[in-house]
CSV table of C-alpha atoms and ligand atoms in Angstrom, one decimal:
chain,number,residue,atom,x,y,z
A,1,MET,CA,55.4,113.3,-106.1
A,2,GLY,CA,52.9,115.3,-104.1
A,3,SER,CA,51.3,114.5,-100.7
A,4,GLY,CA,48.3,113.2,-102.6
A,5,ASN,CA,50.3,110.2,-103.3
A,6,LEU,CA,50.9,109.6,-99.6
A,7,ASP,CA,47.2,109.9,-98.9
A,8,ASN,CA,46.4,107.6,-101.6
A,9,PHE,CA,49.0,105.1,-100.4
A,10,GLU,CA,47.7,105.3,-96.9
A,11,LYS,CA,44.1,104.7,-98.1
A,12,ASN,CA,45.2,101.7,-100.0
A,13,LEU,CA,47.1,100.4,-97.0
A,14,ALA,CA,44.0,100.9,-94.8
A,15,LEU,CA,41.9,99.0,-97.4
A,16,ILE,CA,44.4,96.1,-97.5
A,17,GLU,CA,44.5,96.0,-93.7
A,18,LYS,CA,40.7,96.1,-93.2
A,19,ARG,CA,40.0,93.5,-95.9
A,20,GLY,CA,43.0,91.4,-94.8
A,21,LEU,CA,42.1,91.2,-91.2
A,22,GLU,CA,38.5,90.5,-92.1
A,23,LEU,CA,39.5,87.7,-94.5
A,24,ILE,CA,42.1,86.2,-92.2
A,25,SER,CA,39.7,86.1,-89.2
A,26,HIS,CA,37.2,84.1,-91.4
A,27,ALA,CA,39.7,81.7,-93.0
A,28,GLU,CA,38.1,78.3,-92.9
A,29,ASP,CA,41.1,76.1,-92.7
A,30,LEU,CA,44.9,76.1,-92.8
A,31,GLN,CA,45.1,75.8,-96.5
A,32,HIS,CA,42.7,78.7,-97.1
A,33,LEU,CA,44.7,80.8,-94.6
A,34,GLU,CA,47.9,80.1,-96.5
A,35,THR,CA,46.3,81.2,-99.7
A,36,LEU,CA,45.3,84.5,-98.1
A,37,ARG,CA,48.9,85.0,-96.8
A,38,VAL,CA,50.3,84.6,-100.2
A,39,GLU,CA,47.7,86.9,-101.8
A,40,LEU,CA,47.9,89.6,-99.1
A,41,PHE,CA,51.4,89.9,-97.9
A,42,GLY,CA,53.4,87.2,-99.7
A,43,LYS,CA,56.3,88.1,-102.0
A,44,LYS,CA,54.0,88.9,-104.9
A,45,GLY,CA,51.0,89.8,-102.7
A,46,GLU,CA,49.0,93.0,-102.6
A,47,LEU,CA,51.0,94.7,-99.9
A,48,THR,CA,54.3,94.0,-101.6
A,49,SER,CA,53.1,95.5,-104.9
A,50,LEU,CA,51.7,98.5,-103.1
A,51,MET,CA,55.1,99.0,-101.4
A,52,LYS,CA,56.7,99.3,-104.8
A,53,GLN,CA,55.2,102.8,-104.9
A,54,LEU,CA,57.6,103.8,-102.1
A,55,GLY,CA,60.3,104.2,-104.6
A,56,GLN,CA,58.5,107.0,-106.3
A,57,MET,CA,57.9,109.0,-103.1
A,58,SER,CA,59.8,112.0,-101.8
A,59,HIS,CA,62.4,111.7,-99.1
A,60,GLU,CA,60.1,113.0,-96.5
A,61,GLU,CA,57.2,110.8,-97.4
A,62,ARG,CA,59.0,107.6,-97.9
A,63,PRO,CA,59.9,106.8,-94.3
A,64,VAL,CA,56.4,107.7,-93.1
A,65,ALA,CA,54.8,105.5,-95.7
A,66,GLY,CA,57.3,102.7,-95.1
A,67,GLN,CA,56.7,102.6,-91.4
A,68,LYS,CA,52.9,102.5,-91.9
A,69,ALA,CA,53.3,99.7,-94.4
A,70,ASN,CA,55.5,97.7,-92.0
A,71,ALA,CA,53.0,98.3,-89.2
A,72,ILE,CA,50.3,96.8,-91.4
A,73,ARG,CA,52.4,93.9,-92.4
A,74,GLU,CA,53.0,93.2,-88.7
A,75,ALA,CA,49.3,93.5,-87.9
A,76,LEU,CA,48.4,91.1,-90.7
A,77,THR,CA,51.1,88.6,-89.6
A,78,LYS,CA,50.0,88.7,-86.0
A,79,SER,CA,46.4,88.0,-87.0
A,80,TYR,CA,47.6,85.3,-89.4
A,81,ASP,CA,49.6,83.6,-86.6
A,82,ALA,CA,46.6,83.8,-84.2
A,83,ARG,CA,44.3,82.3,-86.7
A,84,ALA,CA,46.7,79.6,-87.6
A,85,VAL,CA,46.9,78.5,-84.0
A,86,ARG,CA,43.2,78.3,-83.7
A,87,LEU,CA,42.7,76.4,-87.0
A,88,LYS,CA,45.4,73.9,-86.0
A,89,GLN,CA,43.7,73.2,-82.7
A,90,ALA,CA,40.4,72.9,-84.4
A,91,SER,CA,41.8,70.4,-86.9
A,92,ILE,CA,43.2,68.3,-84.1
A,93,THR,CA,40.0,68.4,-82.1
A,94,LYS,CA,38.1,67.4,-85.3
A,95,GLN,CA,40.5,64.5,-85.9
A,96,LEU,CA,40.2,63.2,-82.3
A,97,GLU,CA,36.4,63.3,-82.7
A,98,THR,CA,36.2,61.6,-86.1
A,99,GLU,CA,39.1,59.1,-85.9
A,100,ARG,CA,38.5,57.1,-82.8
A,101,VAL,CA,41.0,54.4,-81.8
A,102,ASP,CA,39.2,51.2,-80.9
A,103,VAL,CA,41.3,50.0,-78.0
A,104,SER,CA,39.2,46.8,-77.8
A,105,LEU,CA,40.3,45.5,-81.2
A,106,PRO,CA,42.4,42.4,-81.0
A,107,ALA,CA,46.1,42.8,-82.1
A,108,ARG,CA,47.0,41.6,-85.6
A,109,GLU,CA,48.5,38.2,-85.5
A,110,VAL,CA,52.3,38.0,-86.1
A,111,PRO,CA,53.6,34.7,-87.3
A,112,GLN,CA,55.7,33.3,-84.5
A,113,SER,CA,59.0,31.6,-85.3
A,114,PHE,CA,60.3,28.7,-83.4
A,115,GLU,CA,63.0,26.2,-83.4
A,116,HIS,CA,63.0,23.6,-86.1
A,117,PRO,CA,61.9,20.3,-84.6
A,118,VAL,CA,65.1,18.6,-85.7
A,119,PHE,CA,67.2,21.2,-83.8
A,120,ARG,CA,64.8,21.0,-80.9
A,121,ALA,CA,65.3,17.3,-80.7
A,122,GLN,CA,69.0,17.6,-81.2
A,123,ALA,CA,69.3,20.2,-78.4
A,124,GLU,CA,67.4,18.0,-76.0
A,125,ILE,CA,69.5,14.9,-76.8
A,126,ILE,CA,72.7,17.0,-76.2
A,127,SER,CA,71.5,18.4,-72.9
A,128,ILE,CA,70.5,14.9,-71.6
A,129,LEU,CA,73.9,13.5,-72.6
A,130,ARG,CA,75.9,16.4,-71.3
A,131,ALA,CA,74.3,15.9,-68.0
A,132,CYS,CA,75.8,12.4,-68.1
A,133,GLY,CA,79.3,13.9,-68.6
A,134,PHE,CA,79.6,13.7,-72.3
A,135,VAL,CA,81.4,16.5,-74.1
A,136,VAL,CA,80.1,17.9,-77.4
A,137,GLU,CA,82.6,17.6,-80.3
A,138,MET,CA,82.2,18.7,-83.9
A,139,GLY,CA,83.7,17.4,-87.1
A,140,PRO,CA,83.7,18.5,-90.7
A,141,GLU,CA,81.1,17.4,-93.1
A,142,ILE,CA,83.7,16.9,-95.9
A,143,GLU,CA,85.7,14.0,-94.5
A,144,SER,CA,88.6,11.9,-95.6
A,145,GLU,CA,87.8,8.4,-96.7
A,146,TRP,CA,90.2,7.2,-94.0
A,147,ASN,CA,88.3,8.8,-91.2
A,148,ASN,CA,84.9,7.9,-92.6
A,149,PHE,CA,85.7,4.3,-93.5
A,150,ASP,CA,89.2,2.8,-93.2
A,151,SER,CA,89.9,3.8,-89.6
A,152,LEU,CA,86.5,2.5,-88.6
A,153,ASN,CA,87.4,-1.0,-89.9
A,154,PHE,CA,85.4,-0.9,-93.2
A,155,PRO,CA,87.0,-3.3,-95.5
A,156,PRO,CA,88.2,-1.7,-98.8
A,157,ASN,CA,85.4,-3.4,-100.8
A,158,HIS,CA,82.6,-2.6,-98.3
A,159,PRO,CA,79.3,-2.0,-100.3
A,160,SER,CA,78.6,1.3,-98.6
A,161,ARG,CA,81.7,2.8,-100.1
A,162,THR,CA,80.3,2.6,-103.6
A,163,MET,CA,79.1,5.6,-105.5
A,164,GLN,CA,75.5,4.6,-104.7
A,165,ASP,CA,75.6,5.3,-101.0
A,166,THR,CA,78.4,7.7,-100.6
A,167,PHE,CA,78.8,11.2,-102.2
A,168,TYR,CA,82.4,11.5,-103.3
A,169,VAL,CA,83.8,15.0,-103.2
A,170,SER,CA,87.0,14.0,-104.8
A,171,ARG,CA,88.1,10.5,-105.8
A,172,GLU,CA,91.7,11.5,-106.2
A,173,GLU,CA,91.9,13.3,-102.8
A,174,LYS,CA,89.8,10.5,-101.2
A,175,LEU,CA,87.3,13.0,-99.8
A,176,VAL,CA,83.6,12.2,-99.1
A,177,LEU,CA,80.6,13.9,-97.6
A,178,ARG,CA,80.6,12.0,-94.3
A,179,THR,CA,78.0,9.2,-94.4
A,180,HIS,CA,77.8,9.1,-90.6
A,181,THR,CA,79.0,10.9,-87.5
A,182,SER,CA,81.3,8.0,-86.5
A,183,PRO,CA,84.5,9.6,-88.0
A,184,VAL,CA,84.3,12.2,-85.2
A,185,GLN,CA,85.0,9.3,-82.8
A,186,ILE,CA,88.3,8.9,-84.6
A,187,ARG,CA,89.1,12.6,-84.6
A,188,SER,CA,88.4,12.8,-80.8
A,189,MET,CA,90.6,9.7,-80.1
A,190,LEU,CA,93.4,11.0,-82.2
A,191,ARG,CA,93.3,14.3,-80.4
A,192,SER,CA,93.2,13.0,-76.8
A,193,LYS,CA,94.2,10.1,-74.6
A,194,PRO,CA,91.7,8.0,-72.8
A,195,PRO,CA,89.4,8.4,-70.9
A,196,VAL,CA,87.1,9.9,-73.7
A,197,ARG,CA,83.5,10.7,-73.2
A,198,MET,CA,82.2,12.6,-76.3
A,199,ILE,CA,79.1,13.1,-78.3
A,200,CYS,CA,78.9,14.5,-81.8
A,201,PRO,CA,75.7,15.8,-83.3
A,202,GLY,CA,75.6,16.8,-87.0
A,203,ARG,CA,74.7,16.5,-90.6
A,204,VAL,CA,75.5,13.4,-92.6
A,205,TYR,CA,74.9,12.5,-96.3
A,206,ARG,CA,73.8,9.5,-98.3
A,207,ALA,CA,72.6,9.0,-101.8
A,208,ASP,CA,69.1,8.1,-100.8
A,209,TYR,CA,65.6,9.7,-101.1
A,210,ASP,CA,62.1,8.6,-100.2
A,211,HIS,CA,59.6,9.2,-97.5
A,212,THR,CA,61.9,7.7,-94.8
A,213,HIS,CA,65.3,8.7,-96.3
A,214,SER,CA,66.8,12.0,-97.1
A,215,PRO,CA,70.2,12.7,-98.8
A,216,MET,CA,71.0,14.9,-95.8
A,217,PHE,CA,70.0,14.0,-92.3
A,218,HIS,CA,71.2,14.4,-88.7
A,219,GLN,CA,72.9,11.9,-86.4
A,220,VAL,CA,74.2,12.0,-82.9
A,221,GLU,CA,77.2,9.9,-82.1
A,222,GLY,CA,78.4,8.8,-78.6
A,223,LEU,CA,81.7,7.4,-77.5
A,224,LEU,CA,82.9,6.4,-74.1
A,225,VAL,CA,86.4,5.0,-73.6
A,226,ASP,CA,87.9,4.0,-70.3
A,227,GLU,CA,89.5,1.2,-68.5
A,228,ASP,CA,86.5,-0.7,-67.2
A,229,VAL,CA,83.6,-0.2,-69.6
A,230,HIS,CA,81.0,-2.8,-70.5
A,231,MET,CA,77.7,-3.2,-72.4
A,232,GLY,CA,75.7,-2.7,-69.3
A,233,ASP,CA,77.0,0.9,-69.1
A,234,LEU,CA,76.0,1.4,-72.7
A,235,LYS,CA,72.5,0.1,-72.2
A,236,GLY,CA,72.2,2.2,-69.1
A,237,ILE,CA,73.0,5.4,-71.0
A,238,LEU,CA,70.7,4.5,-73.8
A,239,GLN,CA,67.9,3.7,-71.4
A,240,TYR,CA,68.4,7.0,-69.6
A,241,LEU,CA,68.5,8.9,-72.9
A,242,VAL,CA,65.2,7.4,-74.1
A,243,SER,CA,63.4,7.8,-70.8
A,244,GLU,CA,64.5,11.5,-70.5
A,245,PHE,CA,63.8,12.3,-74.2
A,246,PHE,CA,60.3,10.8,-74.3
A,247,GLY,CA,59.5,11.6,-70.7
A,248,SER,CA,58.1,8.1,-70.0
A,249,GLU,CA,59.2,4.7,-69.0
A,250,LEU,CA,59.8,3.2,-72.4
A,251,LYS,CA,62.2,0.2,-72.3
A,252,VAL,CA,65.3,-0.1,-74.4
A,253,ARG,CA,66.5,-3.4,-75.8
A,254,LEU,CA,69.7,-4.3,-77.7
A,255,ARG,CA,69.3,-6.7,-80.7
A,256,PRO,CA,72.5,-8.4,-82.0
A,257,SER,CA,73.7,-6.9,-85.3
A,258,PHE,CA,76.8,-6.1,-87.2
A,259,PHE,CA,78.9,-2.9,-87.7
A,260,PRO,CA,82.5,-2.9,-88.8
A,261,PHE,CA,83.6,-0.6,-86.0
A,262,THR,CA,81.9,-2.4,-83.0
A,263,GLU,CA,82.2,-5.9,-81.6
A,264,PRO,CA,79.8,-7.1,-80.4
A,265,SER,CA,77.3,-4.8,-82.2
A,266,ALA,CA,73.6,-4.3,-81.6
A,267,GLU,CA,70.6,-2.4,-83.0
A,268,VAL,CA,69.0,-0.2,-80.4
A,269,ASP,CA,65.2,-0.7,-80.1
A,270,MET,CA,62.8,1.1,-77.8
A,271,GLN,CA,59.3,0.3,-76.9
A,272,CYS,CA,56.9,2.0,-79.3
A,273,CYS,CA,56.0,5.4,-77.9
A,274,PHE,CA,52.6,5.3,-79.6
A,275,CYS,CA,51.2,2.0,-78.2
A,276,LYS,CA,53.7,1.7,-75.3
A,277,GLY,CA,54.7,-1.7,-76.6
A,278,ALA,CA,51.2,-3.1,-77.2
A,279,GLY,CA,51.6,-3.2,-81.0
A,280,CYS,CA,50.3,-0.7,-83.5
A,281,ARG,CA,50.6,0.5,-87.1
A,282,VAL,CA,53.8,2.5,-86.5
A,283,CYS,CA,55.7,-0.4,-84.9
A,284,LYS,CA,54.1,-2.9,-87.3
A,285,SER,CA,52.6,-4.7,-84.4
A,286,THR,CA,55.9,-5.6,-82.8
A,287,GLY,CA,55.8,-3.1,-79.9
A,288,TRP,CA,59.4,-2.0,-80.7
A,289,ILE,CA,61.0,0.7,-82.8
A,290,GLU,CA,64.6,0.8,-84.0
A,291,ILE,CA,66.3,4.1,-83.2
A,292,GLY,CA,70.0,3.4,-83.8
A,293,GLY,CA,73.1,1.3,-83.6
A,294,CYS,CA,75.6,0.6,-80.9
A,295,GLY,CA,78.3,-1.7,-79.6
A,296,MET,CA,81.7,-2.2,-77.9
A,297,VAL,CA,84.4,-0.4,-79.9
A,298,ASP,CA,86.2,-2.9,-82.1
A,299,PRO,CA,89.9,-3.4,-81.2
A,300,GLU,CA,90.7,-2.6,-84.9
A,301,VAL,CA,89.4,0.9,-84.3
A,302,PHE,CA,91.5,1.4,-81.2
A,303,LYS,CA,94.5,0.2,-83.3
A,304,SER,CA,93.9,2.8,-85.9
A,305,VAL,CA,94.2,5.6,-83.3
A,306,ASN,CA,97.1,3.9,-81.4
A,307,TYR,CA,95.2,3.2,-78.3
A,308,ASP,CA,96.4,0.3,-76.1
A,309,ILE,CA,93.9,-2.5,-76.8
A,310,ASP,CA,95.0,-4.4,-73.7
A,311,LYS,CA,94.3,-1.6,-71.3
A,312,ILE,CA,91.1,0.1,-72.5
A,313,ARG,CA,87.5,-0.7,-73.5
A,314,GLY,CA,84.9,1.5,-75.0
A,315,PHE,CA,81.3,1.7,-76.2
A,316,ALA,CA,79.8,3.7,-79.0
A,317,PHE,CA,76.3,4.5,-80.3
A,318,GLY,CA,74.8,6.4,-83.1
A,319,MET,CA,71.2,7.4,-83.8
A,320,GLY,CA,69.2,9.4,-86.3
A,321,ILE,CA,67.9,12.7,-84.9
A,322,GLU,CA,65.1,13.0,-87.5
A,323,ARG,CA,63.8,9.7,-86.4
A,324,MET,CA,63.8,10.7,-82.7
A,325,ALA,CA,61.9,13.9,-83.6
A,326,MET,CA,59.4,12.1,-85.8
A,327,LEU,CA,58.6,9.7,-83.0
A,328,LYS,CA,58.4,12.4,-80.3
A,329,TYR,CA,56.3,14.8,-82.3
A,330,SER,CA,54.3,12.3,-84.4
A,331,ILE,CA,55.6,13.4,-87.8
A,332,GLU,CA,54.9,10.8,-90.5
A,333,ASP,CA,56.8,12.0,-93.5
A,334,LEU,CA,60.5,12.8,-93.1
A,335,ARG,CA,60.4,15.1,-96.1
A,336,SER,CA,58.2,17.6,-94.2
A,337,PHE,CA,61.2,18.5,-92.1
A,338,TYR,CA,62.9,20.0,-95.2
A,339,GLU,CA,60.0,21.7,-96.9
A,340,SER,CA,60.2,24.6,-94.5
A,341,ASP,CA,56.4,25.3,-94.4
A,342,TYR,CA,55.9,26.6,-91.0
A,343,ARG,CA,52.1,26.1,-91.2
A,344,TYR,CA,52.8,22.4,-91.2
A,345,PHE,CA,54.7,22.6,-87.9
A,346,LEU,CA,52.0,24.8,-86.4
A,347,GLN,CA,49.9,21.7,-86.1
A,348,PHE,CA,52.2,20.5,-83.4
A,349,PRO,CA,51.7,22.7,-80.4
A,350,ARG,CA,53.8,20.5,-78.2
A,351,TRP,CA,57.1,22.1,-78.9
A,352,LEU,CA,55.7,25.6,-79.2
A,353,VAL,CA,55.5,25.8,-75.4
B,401,LIG,N1,77.4,4.9,-87.9
B,401,LIG,C1,76.3,4.0,-87.9
B,401,LIG,C2,75.4,4.4,-89.0
B,401,LIG,O1,75.4,5.4,-89.5
B,401,LIG,C3,75.5,4.1,-86.6
B,401,LIG,C4,76.3,3.5,-85.5
B,401,LIG,C5,76.2,2.2,-85.2
B,401,LIG,C6,77.2,4.3,-84.7
B,401,LIG,C7,76.9,1.6,-84.1
B,401,LIG,C8,77.9,3.8,-83.7
B,401,LIG,C9,77.7,2.4,-83.4
B,401,LIG,O2,78.7,4.5,-83.0
B,401,LIG,O3,78.5,1.9,-82.4
B,401,LIG,O4,74.6,3.6,-89.4
């Protein structure tokens, strides 16, 4: 190959350089710039195909031509880099100008979660009673018939043992879903000697369902056993609980009643929190609302846990937590607790604070 080839090669190189630098300096955006890079000095670009001619050159010509070609590749690359930096900056500036952030826009609302009102009420009851020295104890929801009924002095033929009220887990093994939290009294007394001062919050189950009854609901049980305990102590605790829970001076009264595990037994009524005792629709014009049961622990119960009935006395009480929550937060239908529609609860800002 003669020197004419080198001349020709150099001419072509110069053309590529001139055209390339011109095109690169006018590239409109990064995408256009990239297209030019591929066309001019990419793997299959103009410069690369021109360099294929190197192979046909003489030993003397080849290094000269190669150096020149590399110098031009470098020049093009440099100019490409410089243009890329400018185009990037220009695109950022343009974005800043066109896409303004409106810092005055209000934030998108995020649904806020909060404690379920039943748990809120339960936690409040627990904290009030713990401050009085009661210890929280827990028991299983699947309970033996003995703990749930026999030990609590329910006669074998008591109506609430029937299939209608009690969910039997196993007839043969005598296991039930506990129908109240009272069996936890038995567990506590079997575990420790007097004095006992315990409360037990938890789920209980009964075969019942309407707007005031649910097959699962929550109760809190209280038990105090010591040497010198009387009904005045019981009433004092209940009065304190109601005053603290409702945050007002609502009176408590005990109305004689019957439970197999207490003697004497009483229903716990409190002055209606809606009309403060004056009479309204909720309390059916009586001024009073029933919130639970209570009484002095029946000696038969002490006998079943081997406590000395001559030495000790005790009081017990039990109340429905849903009922307390309904009264405190003015919820009319018990079933709304279990529908888990948080929009319903958002109506009640009182416990959101
Ligand atoms: N266990 C009773 C019930 O579920 C409530 C109750 C009444 C509990 C009197 C007591 C009590 O501890 O003394 O209806």
